[in-house]
Coordinates of C-alpha atoms in Angstrom, one line a residue:
Chain A
M47 CA 109.5 108.6 118.4
F48 CA 112.9 107.1 118.5
L49 CA 115.4 108.6 116.0
T50 CA 118.7 107.2 115.3
D51 CA 121.8 109.6 115.7
E52 CA 121.9 110.0 112.0
Q53 CA 118.2 110.8 111.7
Q54 CA 118.5 113.3 114.6
A55 CA 121.5 114.9 113.0
I56 CA 119.6 115.4 109.7
L57 CA 116.7 116.9 111.7
N58 CA 119.2 119.3 113.3
G59 CA 120.5 120.4 109.9
S60 CA 123.6 118.2 109.3
K61 CA 122.5 117.8 105.6
G62 CA 121.2 121.4 105.0
E63 CA 118.0 123.2 105.7
T64 CA 116.0 121.4 103.1
M65 CA 116.8 118.0 104.3
A66 CA 116.0 119.1 107.9
K67 CA 112.6 120.1 106.6
V68 CA 112.2 116.7 104.8
M69 CA 113.0 115.1 108.1
K70 CA 110.8 117.4 110.2
T71 CA 107.8 116.6 107.8
L72 CA 108.3 112.8 108.4
V73 CA 108.8 113.1 112.1
M74 CA 105.6 115.2 112.5
Y75 CA 103.8 112.6 110.3
G76 CA 105.0 109.8 112.4
E77 CA 104.2 111.6 115.7
T78 CA 100.7 112.3 114.6
F79 CA 100.1 108.6 114.3
G80 CA 102.1 107.4 117.2
A81 CA 105.0 105.9 115.3
D82 CA 107.6 104.4 117.5
K83 CA 110.5 104.7 115.0
M84 CA 111.6 105.2 111.4
V85 CA 112.0 102.1 109.2
P86 CA 114.0 101.8 105.9
V87 CA 112.3 102.0 102.6
T88 CA 113.1 98.5 101.0
S89 CA 111.3 98.5 97.7
E90 CA 113.4 98.8 94.6
Y91 CA 111.3 101.7 93.2
N92 CA 109.0 104.3 94.5
H93 CA 105.6 105.5 93.0
L94 CA 104.3 109.0 93.1
V95 CA 100.7 110.1 92.5
T96 CA 101.4 113.5 91.0
S97 CA 101.9 113.3 87.3
F98 CA 100.0 116.2 86.0
G99 CA 101.2 119.8 85.3
L100 CA 98.0 121.4 86.5
K101 CA 98.3 125.1 87.0
M102 CA 96.7 124.7 90.4
M103 CA 99.5 122.7 91.6
T104 CA 102.1 125.5 91.2
P105 CA 102.8 125.4 95.0
V106 CA 103.8 121.7 94.6
F107 CA 106.1 122.4 91.7
D108 CA 107.7 125.1 93.7
L109 CA 108.3 122.6 96.6
M110 CA 109.8 120.1 94.1
Q111 CA 112.1 122.7 92.8
Q112 CA 113.3 123.5 96.3
L113 CA 114.1 119.8 96.6
I114 CA 115.9 119.6 93.3
D115 CA 117.9 122.9 94.0
A116 CA 119.0 121.6 97.3
G117 CA 120.0 118.2 95.9
A118 CA 117.4 116.5 98.1
V119 CA 116.9 113.8 95.4
S120 CA 116.1 110.2 96.0
G121 CA 118.5 107.5 95.0
Q122 CA 115.4 105.5 94.4
K123 CA 113.8 105.8 91.0
F124 CA 110.0 105.9 90.6
S125 CA 107.0 105.5 88.4
V126 CA 104.3 108.1 88.5
D127 CA 100.5 108.3 87.7
P128 CA 99.4 108.6 84.1
R129 CA 99.9 111.6 81.9
P130 CA 96.7 113.7 81.5
L131 CA 96.8 114.2 77.8
D132 CA 96.8 112.2 74.6
K133 CA 95.9 113.7 71.2
N134 CA 94.3 110.4 70.2
V135 CA 91.5 110.8 72.7
P136 CA 88.5 112.8 71.3
A137 CA 88.5 116.4 72.3
N138 CA 86.8 119.4 70.6
F139 CA 88.6 122.6 69.7
L140 CA 87.5 124.3 73.0
Q141 CA 88.5 121.4 75.1
N142 CA 92.0 121.4 73.5
I143 CA 92.5 125.0 74.3
I144 CA 91.3 124.5 77.9
F145 CA 93.6 121.4 78.3
N146 CA 96.7 122.8 76.8
V147 CA 96.5 126.5 77.8
A148 CA 94.3 126.8 80.9
M149 CA 95.0 123.5 82.6
Y150 CA 98.0 121.5 81.7
A151 CA 100.3 124.4 80.6
K152 CA 103.0 123.2 83.1
Q153 CA 103.0 119.6 81.9
D154 CA 106.4 119.8 80.1
S155 CA 108.2 121.7 82.8
Y156 CA 106.8 119.3 85.5
E157 CA 108.0 116.3 83.5
K158 CA 111.4 117.8 83.4
Q159 CA 111.3 118.1 87.2
L160 CA 110.2 114.3 87.4
N161 CA 113.2 113.4 85.3
E162 CA 115.5 115.4 87.5
L163 CA 113.9 113.7 90.6
G164 CA 114.4 110.1 89.3
L165 CA 111.6 109.0 86.9
M166 CA 112.2 105.3 86.0
N167 CA 111.8 105.8 82.2
E168 CA 109.5 107.6 79.7
D169 CA 107.0 104.8 80.0
A170 CA 106.7 104.9 83.7
F171 CA 103.4 106.9 83.7
T172 CA 100.6 104.7 85.0
C173 CA 98.5 104.2 88.2
A174 CA 99.0 100.4 87.8
C175 CA 102.8 100.4 88.1
Y176 CA 102.8 96.9 89.5
L177 CA 101.7 95.3 86.3
D178 CA 104.5 93.0 84.9
Q179 CA 105.2 95.1 81.8
V180 CA 105.8 98.2 83.9
G181 CA 108.2 96.6 86.3
N182 CA 107.4 98.3 89.6
K183 CA 106.2 95.3 91.5
P184 CA 107.3 95.2 95.1
K185 CA 108.0 91.9 96.9
K186 CA 106.0 90.6 99.9
G187 CA 107.1 92.5 103.1
D188 CA 108.7 95.3 101.2
V189 CA 108.3 98.7 102.9
L190 CA 107.1 101.4 100.5
S191 CA 106.8 105.2 100.4
W192 CA 104.2 105.2 97.7
A193 CA 101.1 107.2 97.1
E194 CA 98.2 106.6 94.7
S195 CA 95.3 105.1 96.5
S196 CA 94.7 102.3 94.0
A197 CA 98.4 101.2 93.9
V198 CA 98.8 101.3 97.6
V199 CA 95.7 99.2 98.4
Y200 CA 97.0 96.6 95.6
A201 CA 100.6 96.6 96.9
N202 CA 99.3 96.0 100.5
S203 CA 96.5 93.5 99.8
V204 CA 97.6 91.5 96.7
L205 CA 101.3 91.7 96.9
G206 CA 101.7 91.8 100.8
A207 CA 104.0 94.8 100.7
R208 CA 103.7 97.4 103.5
C209 CA 102.7 101.0 102.8
N210 CA 100.6 103.6 104.5
R211 CA 98.1 105.7 102.5
N212 CA 100.7 108.4 102.0
S213 CA 99.7 111.6 100.4
G214 CA 101.3 113.1 97.3
I215 CA 104.5 114.9 98.3
M216 CA 104.8 112.7 101.4
D217 CA 105.5 109.9 99.0
I218 CA 108.7 111.6 97.8
M219 CA 109.7 112.7 101.3
G220 CA 110.0 109.2 102.5
S221 CA 111.9 108.2 99.4
I222 CA 114.4 111.0 99.7
A223 CA 115.0 110.4 103.3
G224 CA 115.3 106.6 102.7
F225 CA 113.0 105.7 105.6
V226 CA 109.3 106.2 106.7
P227 CA 107.6 106.4 110.1
H228 CA 106.5 103.0 111.4
F229 CA 102.8 103.2 112.1
G230 CA 99.3 102.0 110.7
L231 CA 99.6 99.5 107.8
L232 CA 103.4 99.1 108.4
T233 CA 102.7 97.3 111.6
D234 CA 101.2 93.8 112.2
E235 CA 98.5 95.2 114.5
G236 CA 97.5 97.8 111.9
R237 CA 97.0 95.2 109.3
K238 CA 94.3 93.4 111.3
A239 CA 90.7 93.6 110.1
S240 CA 88.0 95.4 112.1
W241 CA 85.3 94.4 109.7
I242 CA 84.1 91.1 108.4
I243 CA 82.4 91.3 105.1
K244 CA 80.2 88.5 104.1
V245 CA 79.6 88.3 100.4
E246 CA 76.3 86.4 99.8
T247 CA 75.5 87.2 96.2
T248 CA 74.0 84.7 93.7
K249 CA 76.6 85.7 91.0
K250 CA 80.2 86.9 90.9
P251 CA 79.9 90.5 92.1
E252 CA 81.0 93.3 90.0
A253 CA 84.5 94.2 91.2
Q254 CA 84.0 97.9 91.2
L255 CA 80.5 97.8 92.7
L256 CA 81.5 95.5 95.5
G257 CA 84.6 97.7 96.2
S258 CA 82.4 100.7 96.3
A259 CA 79.9 99.2 98.7
I260 CA 82.8 98.1 101.1
G261 CA 84.7 101.4 100.8
M262 CA 81.6 103.4 101.7
K263 CA 80.9 101.2 104.6
V264 CA 84.3 100.6 106.3
M265 CA 85.9 104.0 105.2
E266 CA 89.6 103.6 106.2
D267 CA 89.4 100.3 108.2
V268 CA 90.7 96.9 107.1
P269 CA 88.0 94.5 105.9
Y270 CA 88.3 90.7 106.0
I271 CA 86.1 89.5 103.1
T272 CA 84.6 86.0 103.1
G273 CA 82.4 84.3 100.6
M274 CA 84.5 85.0 97.6
E275 CA 86.1 81.6 97.2
K276 CA 83.4 80.3 95.0
W277 CA 83.9 83.2 92.6
L278 CA 87.6 83.8 92.6
G279 CA 89.0 80.5 94.0
T280 CA 92.3 80.5 95.8
E281 CA 94.9 81.4 93.2
L282 CA 96.2 84.9 92.3
N283 CA 96.1 84.3 88.6
D284 CA 95.8 87.1 86.0
D285 CA 92.1 87.3 86.0
N286 CA 92.0 87.5 89.8
C287 CA 94.7 90.1 90.0
A288 CA 92.8 92.2 87.4
Y289 CA 89.6 91.8 89.5
L290 CA 91.3 92.8 92.7
K291 CA 93.0 95.8 91.0
D292 CA 89.6 97.2 90.0
F293 CA 88.0 96.2 93.4
G294 CA 90.7 97.7 95.5
A295 CA 90.6 101.0 93.4
A296 CA 86.9 101.3 94.3
T297 CA 87.4 100.6 98.0
A298 CA 90.1 103.2 98.1
S299 CA 88.2 106.0 96.2
N300 CA 84.7 105.4 97.5
G301 CA 86.1 105.0 101.0
A302 CA 89.8 105.1 102.2
V303 CA 90.7 101.4 102.3
G304 CA 94.5 100.9 102.2
L305 CA 94.4 97.2 102.8
Y306 CA 91.9 94.3 102.6
H307 CA 92.1 90.6 103.1
I308 CA 90.1 88.0 101.0
A309 CA 89.7 84.7 102.8
G310 CA 91.8 82.0 101.0
L311 CA 93.1 84.3 98.3
T312 CA 95.2 87.3 99.3
P313 CA 98.7 86.4 100.8
E314 CA 98.2 87.3 104.4
A315 CA 94.8 85.8 104.5
Q316 CA 96.2 82.6 103.1
E317 CA 98.9 82.6 105.7
L318 CA 97.2 83.8 108.8
G319 CA 93.4 83.2 108.1
E320 CA 90.9 84.5 110.5
S321 CA 93.6 85.3 113.2
L322 CA 93.7 88.6 111.1
V323 CA 90.3 89.5 112.4
L324 CA 90.1 91.7 115.5
E325 CA 87.8 90.9 118.4
N326 CA 84.5 92.5 118.2
A327 CA 84.9 93.1 114.5
Q328 CA 81.7 94.6 112.9
V329 CA 79.9 92.6 110.2
Y330 CA 78.6 93.8 106.9
V331 CA 76.5 91.4 104.8
I332 CA 76.5 92.1 101.0
D333 CA 73.8 90.3 98.8
D334 CA 72.4 91.1 95.4
A335 CA 70.0 93.6 96.9
E336 CA 72.6 95.5 98.7
L337 CA 74.8 95.9 95.6
Q338 CA 71.7 97.1 93.6
R339 CA 70.9 99.6 96.4
V340 CA 74.4 100.9 96.2
Q341 CA 74.3 101.3 92.4
D342 CA 70.8 102.8 92.5
N343 CA 72.0 105.5 95.0
Y344 CA 74.7 106.9 92.8
P345 CA 73.7 110.5 92.0
V346 CA 73.4 111.3 88.3
I347 CA 74.5 114.9 87.7
W348 CA 74.3 115.1 83.9
K349 CA 72.4 118.2 82.8
N350 CA 70.1 115.9 81.0
P351 CA 70.0 112.6 82.7
D352 CA 68.5 111.0 79.5
A353 CA 71.3 112.4 77.3
K354 CA 72.9 109.9 74.8
P355 CA 76.4 109.2 76.0
K356 CA 79.1 110.9 74.0
L357 CA 82.2 109.1 75.4
C358 CA 82.9 106.0 77.3
F359 CA 86.0 105.3 79.4
V360 CA 87.2 101.8 80.5
G361 CA 90.5 101.5 82.3
C362 CA 90.5 103.5 85.6
P363 CA 92.7 102.1 87.0
H364 CA 94.7 101.2 83.9
M365 CA 93.8 97.9 82.3
S366 CA 96.0 94.9 82.3
L367 CA 97.1 93.1 79.1
Q368 CA 94.7 90.2 79.8
Q369 CA 91.8 92.7 80.4
L370 CA 92.5 94.3 77.0
I371 CA 92.4 90.9 75.3
N372 CA 89.2 90.0 77.1
W373 CA 87.5 93.3 76.3
T374 CA 88.6 93.0 72.6
E375 CA 86.9 89.7 72.3
A376 CA 83.8 90.9 74.2
V377 CA 83.4 94.0 72.1
E378 CA 83.8 91.8 68.9
E379 CA 81.1 89.4 70.2
G380 CA 78.8 92.3 71.2
L381 CA 79.2 94.1 67.8
K382 CA 78.5 90.7 66.0
A383 CA 75.3 90.1 68.1
S384 CA 74.0 93.6 67.4
G385 CA 74.9 93.6 63.8
N386 CA 77.2 96.6 64.1
K387 CA 80.8 97.0 62.8
K388 CA 82.0 99.7 65.1
V389 CA 81.3 100.9 68.6
Q390 CA 78.2 103.1 68.8
I391 CA 79.6 105.4 71.4
P392 CA 83.2 106.9 71.1
T393 CA 85.1 104.5 73.5
V394 CA 88.6 104.9 75.0
F395 CA 90.4 102.0 76.7
T396 CA 93.3 103.2 78.9
T397 CA 96.3 101.3 79.9
A398 CA 100.0 101.7 80.9
P399 CA 102.3 102.8 78.1
A400 CA 104.3 99.6 78.5
V401 CA 101.2 97.4 78.5
K402 CA 100.0 99.3 75.3
K403 CA 103.3 98.5 73.6
A404 CA 103.0 94.7 74.6
F405 CA 99.3 94.7 73.5
E406 CA 100.4 96.3 70.1
Q407 CA 102.6 93.2 69.6
T408 CA 99.6 90.9 69.6
E409 CA 96.9 90.3 67.0
Y410 CA 94.3 91.8 69.3
A411 CA 95.6 95.3 68.6
E412 CA 94.3 95.4 65.1
R413 CA 91.1 93.6 66.1
L414 CA 90.5 96.2 68.8
K415 CA 91.3 99.1 66.4
A416 CA 88.7 97.6 63.9
T417 CA 86.0 97.9 66.4
G418 CA 86.7 101.6 66.6
V419 CA 87.8 101.6 70.2
I420 CA 90.7 104.1 70.9
L421 CA 93.6 102.7 73.1
S422 CA 95.4 105.4 75.2
Y423 CA 97.7 105.8 78.0
I424 CA 95.9 108.8 79.7
C425 CA 94.3 109.3 83.0
P426 CA 90.5 109.5 82.3
L427 CA 90.1 111.4 85.6
M428 CA 92.5 114.2 84.5
Y429 CA 90.8 114.2 81.1
M430 CA 87.5 114.9 82.8
N431 CA 88.8 117.4 85.4
N432 CA 87.6 120.5 83.5
P433 CA 84.3 122.6 83.3
L434 CA 83.4 121.3 79.9
A435 CA 83.3 117.8 81.2
G436 CA 80.3 118.4 83.3
K437 CA 78.3 119.2 80.1
M438 CA 79.4 116.0 78.4
P439 CA 77.6 112.8 79.2
V440 CA 80.4 110.3 79.8
I441 CA 79.9 106.8 80.9
T442 CA 82.2 104.4 82.6
C443 CA 82.5 101.1 84.5
S444 CA 85.0 102.7 86.8
N445 CA 83.8 103.6 90.2
K446 CA 86.8 105.7 90.9
L447 CA 86.1 107.8 87.8
R448 CA 82.5 108.1 88.9
T449 CA 83.5 109.3 92.4
Y450 CA 85.8 112.2 91.1
T451 CA 83.9 113.3 88.0
T452 CA 80.6 113.7 86.4
A453 CA 81.0 110.3 84.6
R454 CA 78.0 108.0 85.1
Y455 CA 78.6 104.4 86.3
Y456 CA 77.4 101.3 84.7
T457 CA 78.5 97.7 85.2
E458 CA 80.9 96.2 82.7
A459 CA 78.0 94.2 81.0
Q460 CA 76.0 97.3 80.8
I461 CA 78.8 99.2 79.3
L462 CA 79.5 96.5 76.8
E463 CA 75.9 96.6 75.7
K464 CA 75.7 100.4 75.4
I465 CA 78.9 100.7 73.3
T466 CA 78.1 97.8 71.0
K467 CA 74.4 98.3 70.7
G468 CA 74.1 102.1 71.0
G469 CA 71.1 103.9 72.6
N470 CA 70.9 105.7 75.8
Chain B
M246 CA 73.5 127.6 124.0
M247 CA 77.1 126.7 124.2
K248 CA 78.8 123.4 124.4
E249 CA 82.5 122.4 124.7
F250 CA 84.3 119.6 123.1
K251 CA 87.9 118.4 123.9
G252 CA 90.0 116.8 121.2
R253 CA 93.7 116.4 120.3
I254 CA 95.6 119.3 118.8
V255 CA 97.1 118.3 115.5
A256 CA 98.1 121.8 114.3
P257 CA 97.9 124.5 117.0
G258 CA 96.1 127.8 116.7
T259 CA 93.0 129.8 117.8
V260 CA 90.2 130.8 115.6
T261 CA 86.5 131.6 115.5
A262 CA 84.5 130.8 112.4
P263 CA 81.1 129.5 111.3
A264 CA 80.6 125.7 111.1
L265 CA 80.3 123.8 107.9
V266 CA 79.5 120.1 108.5
S267 CA 80.2 117.0 106.6
H268 CA 78.7 113.9 108.1
G269 CA 80.4 111.7 105.6
G270 CA 84.1 111.6 104.7
L271 CA 85.4 114.6 102.9
N272 CA 86.9 113.6 99.5
T273 CA 89.5 116.4 99.4
L274 CA 90.3 116.1 95.6
A275 CA 86.7 115.9 94.6
S276 CA 85.8 118.8 96.9
F277 CA 88.6 121.2 96.0
Q278 CA 89.8 120.5 92.6
K279 CA 87.4 122.7 90.5
A280 CA 87.7 125.5 92.9
L281 CA 91.6 125.6 92.9
Q282 CA 91.8 124.9 89.2
F283 CA 89.4 127.5 88.0
G284 CA 89.9 130.4 90.4
D285 CA 86.9 130.0 92.7
K286 CA 88.2 132.2 95.6
K287 CA 85.4 131.0 97.9
A288 CA 86.4 127.3 97.5
T289 CA 83.0 126.0 96.6
C290 CA 82.8 122.3 97.2
G291 CA 82.6 120.3 94.0
D292 CA 82.0 116.8 95.4
Q293 CA 78.7 115.5 93.9
N294 CA 78.8 112.5 96.3
N295 CA 78.8 114.8 99.4
P296 CA 75.2 116.1 99.9
D297 CA 76.1 118.0 103.0
L298 CA 78.9 120.1 101.3
Y299 CA 78.2 120.1 97.5
G300 CA 77.9 123.6 96.2
K301 CA 78.8 125.2 99.6
E302 CA 81.7 127.6 100.2
M303 CA 84.5 126.1 102.2
L304 CA 86.8 129.2 102.6
G305 CA 87.0 130.5 106.0
K306 CA 84.7 128.0 107.4
A307 CA 85.2 125.6 110.5
L308 CA 85.0 122.5 108.6
C309 CA 83.6 119.7 110.8
L310 CA 84.0 116.2 109.4
P311 CA 84.8 112.6 110.5
Q312 CA 87.8 112.2 108.3
T313 CA 88.9 112.8 104.6
I314 CA 88.7 110.0 102.1
G315 CA 89.6 109.3 98.4
S316 CA 92.6 110.0 96.3
T317 CA 96.1 110.2 97.8
T318 CA 96.4 113.6 96.2
G319 CA 94.3 114.7 99.2
G320 CA 97.3 115.9 101.2
L321 CA 98.8 117.9 98.4
V322 CA 95.4 119.4 97.4
L323 CA 95.0 120.6 100.9
Y324 CA 98.6 121.9 100.8
C325 CA 97.8 123.9 97.6
A326 CA 94.6 125.3 99.1
C327 CA 96.6 126.6 102.0
A328 CA 99.3 128.0 99.6
M329 CA 96.6 129.7 97.6
G330 CA 94.8 131.0 100.6
R331 CA 91.6 129.0 99.9
Q332 CA 91.7 126.8 103.0
P333 CA 89.1 126.4 105.6
A334 CA 89.6 128.4 108.9
C335 CA 90.2 125.2 110.7
M336 CA 89.5 121.5 110.4
L337 CA 87.7 119.6 113.2
F338 CA 87.7 115.9 113.0
S339 CA 85.3 113.6 115.1
N340 CA 87.6 110.7 114.3
P341 CA 91.4 110.4 114.7
I342 CA 92.8 112.3 111.7
D343 CA 93.6 110.2 108.6
S344 CA 97.0 110.1 106.9
L345 CA 96.0 112.4 103.9
A346 CA 94.5 115.2 106.0
A347 CA 97.4 115.0 108.4
A348 CA 99.9 115.2 105.5
G349 CA 98.2 118.4 104.1
S350 CA 98.3 120.1 107.5
I351 CA 101.9 119.0 108.2
L352 CA 103.2 120.0 104.7
A353 CA 101.5 123.4 105.1
S354 CA 103.0 123.9 108.5
V355 CA 106.6 123.0 107.6
W356 CA 106.9 124.3 104.0
L357 CA 104.6 127.3 103.9
E358 CA 105.2 130.6 105.8
G359 CA 102.3 132.2 107.7
V360 CA 99.6 129.7 107.2
N361 CA 97.2 129.4 110.1
M362 CA 94.8 126.4 109.9
P363 CA 94.3 124.9 113.4
V364 CA 93.4 121.3 113.3
V365 CA 91.8 119.3 116.1
D366 CA 90.9 115.6 115.9
S367 CA 89.3 112.9 118.0
L368 CA 86.4 115.2 119.0
G369 CA 84.0 112.2 119.1
D370 CA 80.7 111.3 117.4
E371 CA 78.8 113.6 119.8
F372 CA 80.6 116.6 118.3
L373 CA 79.5 115.8 114.8
N374 CA 76.0 115.0 115.8
Y375 CA 75.7 118.3 117.7
V376 CA 77.3 120.8 115.4
K377 CA 75.2 122.3 112.6
D378 CA 76.1 124.5 109.7
G379 CA 76.4 128.2 110.7
M380 CA 76.9 127.5 114.4
S381 CA 79.9 129.6 115.7
I382 CA 83.0 127.6 116.5
T383 CA 85.9 128.8 118.6
I384 CA 89.1 126.9 119.1
K385 CA 90.9 127.9 122.3
E386 CA 94.7 127.7 122.8
D387 CA 94.3 124.3 124.7
G388 CA 92.4 122.8 121.8
T389 CA 89.0 123.0 123.5
V390 CA 86.4 123.5 120.8
V391 CA 83.4 125.7 121.8
V392 CA 80.2 125.4 119.7
E393 CA 77.7 128.2 120.1
N394 CA 74.1 128.2 118.8

């Protein structure tokens, strides 16, 4: 890989041992993937995946401290994934002890580290940093050093930015150095599709189910998706962006997708059309039966598969303002139809702190509160990352949450019915 | 019976260990998080969606897989596993290595002292079709992977 004189000097130790290690990490990363050079990070902000003060991550906190002590801090401020705890989210006595003592005992000290490393502001804890209210929305063509699979796939696919599926820690290394190795999704060739996905469903496919099916099929490849125009049209409006946010999160967690193109809708597909598809691309047809097959094959690992759900999470990745409004209206209608006044299963909607504040300025906040739904900024995944969660029947319409935890997946319509009508 | 496979060395080193095979992508976060968080020294796989590995011990095994998938915490989870001495003996990829597994391996090699987790990728589909749990795997210095029945 070609290095400039400045980059080579840093690698040789001109800026100290720690910066030399940062550079060595990036060079090895690039060489593994055949990078030809380093390119500057051009986005205004970075985004980090590591927001949680989990004890198991002590080696990461030690590394972060090495960076801080050596002054190897980025000039680029960053947002970071959601906080793992919120006292408003239901938790019993034992869970609270496990959360605060056994698991997230390092949360405060880690947040201090994040501030020293360049956290944007106290509200910058969300996986959906690109939402307007949060303010970390890269421009088309920007080169990023982000991690967080759902944010990376959104930035690449919906915003047209360029970012590899960087791991946590690697995200901050690129930002500190100010450049990242040029390979994969940073290159024109790496953004071409080796799969054509033909969507032939008779109704608008559930975003997180469609994303799951595609992710499990194509793994880390780039899919070019056709047949969605009649369901989504050709405009990246609020509803479509929310749909693509949830769809992408499922492709990235159920598989390893970092970029998708949707014919006629996403920016590069609009610009370049089918020229984005590689010769000999494989074809995957998705119809109603295929989506049903995918959903039916999700394992149910509750101790009692027939248990009554004790908690419901909606909002992984974090909900947009419009989604909160839409869900508020849907829950109200569902309750009215079923003759109930409050949700029948404790339910938590999760969103970015800045979106939560904006939502609380609307009339919908009181209306949602009246339904009994709790609004929080936490990461449901981190909430469920404990041994007690396995014994707790949690339901969700997030395929990402299903993938990483014992939560059971249902479509949004199924979730709505369960929380408003009750029953198993 | 013995069969040799040739791949690309991502992290050098030699080792002999019993094989543990995942035919689907290894979700690093889902596989390691419970083991690392709650002191499981044998690193039992906690990924419910991976029927090949779920409930099996990963510590000290020659982990054979196509690639890793899922959360971009994957690399740092692997880094933590290495720092805590809970890593597989080696990782053998049938596909070219993915960015998350590569990050974990590189971070461990640059930032940790004395970690030996050889990584070989691009071993091909034939490798993953041939190798079975419990077979003896040896990685030679030149990256040749020897599988013995």
